[in-house]
């Protein structure tokens, strides 16, 4: 499994190069952004070279070409030679996981490698059922993922229990619904689409594929 996650390194002074205001999930922070790549192989964790992020001003002052974080991730995936880390392997056994990169260019870069991915989807991403995909032109029949699950209420919830890593925390329980569907603009193969909710609290659903 290849884990991708962005990390903020807080600024050390008020005047520092390549610092920017970022929205990092729990509010805005000012600092340097890195995209970390970690390879999980059985019980081994192998950190791979991270991806630095340079703001536009820093690129102009240092003669660098500016690129967005997502564009950098796409280039990293396309150029990754996984065989040098794990040796010969089957492409379909490789899984790329991150909750914050619902970007079809990243997803297509993963598909072109013949890898799988686990990514949280925005609720307005277009999906359609296998039956609709087989009987409808490619430009029609797409539904937002939130509405898609509302239209398939007959799909049963399955309870999943996750053990805690510390003795002080209780075991977490989730409800999961799974539907096989097609994700718009991404490959030609059906995906496993999940809707996940915590059982003990009513929280917004998380859509994954």
Short mmCIF file of C-alpha atoms in Angstrom, two decimals:
data_model
loop_
_atom_site.label_atom_id
_atom_site.label_comp_id
_atom_site.label_asym_id
_atom_site.label_seq_id
_atom_site.Cartn_x
_atom_site.Cartn_y
_atom_site.Cartn_z
CA UNK A 1 0.00 0.00 0.00
CA UNK A 2 1.21 3.49 -0.88
CA UNK A 3 0.02 6.15 1.58
CA UNK A 4 -0.08 9.80 0.47
CA UNK A 5 -0.68 12.66 2.89
CA UNK A 6 0.17 16.35 3.02
CA UNK A 7 1.85 17.75 6.14
CA UNK A 8 2.37 21.29 7.35
CA UNK A 9 5.66 22.30 8.93
CA UNK A 10 5.01 25.37 11.08
CA UNK A 11 7.06 28.47 10.40
CA UNK A 12 9.89 29.22 12.84
CA UNK A 13 9.89 33.02 12.38
CA UNK A 14 7.49 35.72 11.20
CA UNK A 15 9.63 36.30 8.11
CA UNK A 16 10.37 33.07 6.29
CA UNK A 17 10.59 31.99 2.65
CA UNK A 18 8.07 29.73 0.94
CA UNK A 19 5.48 30.01 3.75
CA UNK A 20 1.81 30.28 2.93
CA UNK A 21 -1.60 30.23 4.58
CA UNK A 22 -3.11 26.77 4.13
CA UNK A 23 -6.49 25.30 4.94
CA UNK A 24 -5.43 22.04 6.55
CA UNK A 25 -8.72 20.49 7.68
CA UNK A 26 -8.92 21.98 11.18
CA UNK A 27 -8.56 25.61 10.15
CA UNK A 28 -5.90 27.78 8.54
CA UNK A 29 -2.21 27.50 9.39
CA UNK A 30 0.88 29.31 8.12
CA UNK A 31 3.92 27.26 7.24
CA UNK A 32 5.64 25.04 4.67
CA UNK A 33 3.71 22.24 2.99
CA UNK A 34 5.09 18.80 2.18
CA UNK A 35 3.40 15.80 0.63
CA UNK A 36 4.67 12.67 2.35
CA UNK A 37 4.76 9.27 0.63
CA UNK A 38 4.96 6.09 2.71
CA UNK A 39 5.16 2.50 1.44
CA UNK A 40 3.50 -0.09 3.67
CA UNK A 41 4.75 -3.60 2.88
CA UNK A 42 3.42 -6.31 5.21
CA UNK A 43 4.63 -5.10 8.64
CA UNK A 44 7.32 -2.77 7.26
CA UNK A 45 6.92 1.01 6.84
CA UNK A 46 9.22 2.51 4.19
CA UNK A 47 9.28 6.33 3.90
CA UNK A 48 9.81 7.48 0.31
CA UNK A 49 11.19 10.87 -0.79
CA UNK A 50 8.54 13.54 -0.01
CA UNK A 51 7.21 16.12 -2.45
CA UNK A 52 8.00 19.76 -1.52
CA UNK A 53 5.48 22.48 -2.33
CA UNK A 54 6.67 25.89 -3.57
CA UNK A 55 4.43 28.94 -3.62
CA UNK A 56 4.20 31.16 -6.73
CA UNK A 57 6.33 33.95 -5.26
CA UNK A 58 9.13 31.56 -4.28
CA UNK A 59 9.07 30.04 -7.79
CA UNK A 60 9.34 33.48 -9.44
CA UNK A 61 12.23 34.54 -7.21
CA UNK A 62 14.16 31.29 -7.76
CA UNK A 63 13.38 30.58 -11.42
CA UNK A 64 11.26 27.50 -10.69
CA UNK A 65 8.17 26.34 -12.57
CA UNK A 66 5.09 26.57 -10.38
CA UNK A 67 2.84 23.54 -10.04
CA UNK A 68 -0.06 22.72 -7.77
CA UNK A 69 0.13 20.04 -5.11
CA UNK A 70 -2.17 17.74 -7.10
CA UNK A 71 -0.10 18.18 -10.28
CA UNK A 72 3.02 17.25 -8.29
CA UNK A 73 1.31 14.11 -6.96
CA UNK A 74 0.30 13.10 -10.52
CA UNK A 75 3.88 13.50 -11.75
CA UNK A 76 5.22 11.58 -8.74
CA UNK A 77 2.88 8.64 -9.37
CA UNK A 78 3.65 8.57 -13.10
CA UNK A 79 7.41 8.51 -12.48
CA UNK A 80 7.37 6.10 -9.52
CA UNK A 81 9.38 2.93 -10.17
CA UNK A 82 7.88 0.71 -7.48
CA UNK A 83 9.99 -2.28 -8.50
CA UNK A 84 13.13 -0.71 -7.06
CA UNK A 85 11.51 -0.79 -3.61
CA UNK A 86 9.56 -4.08 -3.61
CA UNK A 87 11.01 -5.99 -6.56
CA UNK A 88 8.80 -7.83 -9.08
CA UNK A 89 5.13 -7.55 -8.13
CA UNK A 90 1.59 -7.78 -9.49
CA UNK A 91 0.16 -4.36 -10.30
CA UNK A 92 -3.35 -5.26 -9.15
CA UNK A 93 -2.01 -5.91 -5.62
CA UNK A 94 -0.85 -2.29 -5.21
CA UNK A 95 -3.24 0.07 -3.40
CA UNK A 96 -2.84 3.86 -3.15
CA UNK A 97 -4.65 5.38 -0.17
CA UNK A 98 -5.44 8.96 0.84
CA UNK A 99 -8.58 10.72 1.99
CA UNK A 100 -7.85 14.16 0.58
CA UNK A 101 -7.15 13.73 -3.14
CA UNK A 102 -10.48 13.48 -4.95
CA UNK A 103 -8.88 14.50 -8.23
CA UNK A 104 -9.65 12.61 -11.43
CA UNK A 105 -6.14 13.28 -12.82
CA UNK A 106 -4.61 11.58 -9.78
CA UNK A 107 -7.13 8.75 -9.99
CA UNK A 108 -6.44 8.22 -13.70
CA UNK A 109 -2.68 8.24 -13.07
CA UNK A 110 -3.23 5.42 -10.57
CA UNK A 111 -5.50 3.52 -12.98
CA UNK A 112 -2.93 3.82 -15.77
CA UNK A 113 -0.44 2.09 -13.46
CA UNK A 114 -3.07 -0.69 -13.06
CA UNK A 115 -3.13 0.00 -9.32
CA UNK A 116 -6.18 0.35 -7.08
CA UNK A 117 -7.00 3.33 -4.87
CA UNK A 118 -8.92 4.21 -1.71
CA UNK A 119 -9.93 7.87 -1.83
CA UNK A 120 -12.72 9.87 -0.15
CA UNK A 121 -15.08 11.29 -2.79
CA UNK A 122 -16.81 14.63 -2.82
CA UNK A 123 -20.56 14.14 -2.53
CA UNK A 124 -21.15 15.72 -5.95
CA UNK A 125 -18.90 13.32 -7.94
CA UNK A 126 -20.71 11.64 -10.82
CA UNK A 127 -21.36 7.90 -10.63
CA UNK A 128 -23.75 5.44 -12.26
CA UNK A 129 -24.73 1.83 -11.80
CA UNK A 130 -23.38 -1.07 -13.83
CA UNK A 131 -26.77 -1.59 -15.50
CA UNK A 132 -27.00 2.08 -16.51
CA UNK A 133 -23.44 1.99 -17.82
CA UNK A 134 -24.23 -0.97 -20.07
CA UNK A 135 -27.44 0.51 -21.52
CA UNK A 136 -26.85 4.29 -21.61
CA UNK A 137 -24.55 6.53 -23.71
CA UNK A 138 -21.41 7.68 -21.91
CA UNK A 139 -22.68 11.29 -21.65
CA UNK A 140 -25.90 10.41 -19.84
CA UNK A 141 -27.12 8.64 -16.72
CA UNK A 142 -24.66 10.12 -14.22
CA UNK A 143 -25.84 10.92 -10.70
CA UNK A 144 -24.14 12.69 -7.82
CA UNK A 145 -22.79 10.15 -5.36
CA UNK A 146 -24.95 11.49 -2.51
CA UNK A 147 -28.13 11.09 -4.56
CA UNK A 148 -26.92 7.73 -5.87
CA UNK A 149 -26.94 6.23 -2.37
CA UNK A 150 -30.33 7.79 -1.61
CA UNK A 151 -31.70 6.06 -4.72
CA UNK A 152 -30.31 2.69 -3.56
CA UNK A 153 -31.75 2.53 -0.06
CA UNK A 154 -32.37 -1.21 -0.38
CA UNK A 155 -28.66 -1.88 -0.08
CA UNK A 156 -28.18 -3.10 3.49
CA UNK A 157 -25.86 -1.60 6.07
CA UNK A 158 -23.06 -3.82 7.35
CA UNK A 159 -21.49 -3.22 10.77
CA UNK A 160 -17.70 -3.11 10.96
CA UNK A 161 -15.89 -3.07 14.31
CA UNK A 162 -12.40 -1.60 14.55
CA UNK A 163 -10.23 -2.40 17.55
CA UNK A 164 -8.49 0.48 19.32
CA UNK A 165 -4.70 0.65 19.44
CA UNK A 166 -4.77 1.86 23.07
CA UNK A 167 -6.46 0.16 26.04
CA UNK A 168 -8.16 3.39 27.17
CA UNK A 169 -10.20 3.84 23.99
CA UNK A 170 -13.31 1.88 23.18
CA UNK A 171 -13.70 -0.17 20.06
CA UNK A 172 -15.16 1.89 17.20
CA UNK A 173 -18.14 0.74 15.16
CA UNK A 174 -19.04 1.85 11.65
CA UNK A 175 -21.90 1.17 9.28
CA UNK A 176 -20.93 0.54 5.67
CA UNK A 177 -22.97 0.24 2.48
CA UNK A 178 -21.26 -1.06 -0.65
CA UNK A 179 -22.40 -0.64 -4.26
CA UNK A 180 -20.51 -1.55 -7.43
CA UNK A 181 -20.63 1.45 -9.78
CA UNK A 182 -18.70 3.49 -12.35
CA UNK A 183 -16.90 6.73 -11.46
CA UNK A 184 -17.17 9.44 -14.10
CA UNK A 185 -13.99 10.40 -16.01
CA UNK A 186 -11.99 7.62 -14.32
CA UNK A 187 -11.07 4.49 -16.27
CA UNK A 188 -13.50 2.00 -17.77
CA UNK A 189 -13.76 -0.52 -14.93
CA UNK A 190 -16.41 -0.60 -12.18
CA UNK A 191 -15.40 0.38 -8.65
CA UNK A 192 -16.50 -0.56 -5.15
CA UNK A 193 -18.32 2.48 -3.78
CA UNK A 194 -18.71 2.78 0.01
CA UNK A 195 -20.78 4.96 2.27
CA UNK A 196 -19.40 5.01 5.82
CA UNK A 197 -20.99 6.30 9.02
CA UNK A 198 -20.05 6.05 12.67
CA UNK A 199 -22.73 4.18 14.60
CA UNK A 200 -22.54 6.01 17.90
CA UNK A 201 -23.01 9.50 16.45
CA UNK A 202 -24.91 11.00 13.56
CA UNK A 203 -22.19 12.44 11.40
CA UNK A 204 -22.00 13.35 7.70
CA UNK A 205 -21.42 10.35 5.49
CA UNK A 206 -18.01 9.69 3.97
CA UNK A 207 -18.05 8.38 0.41
CA UNK A 208 -15.10 6.22 -0.61
CA UNK A 209 -14.05 4.22 -3.60
#
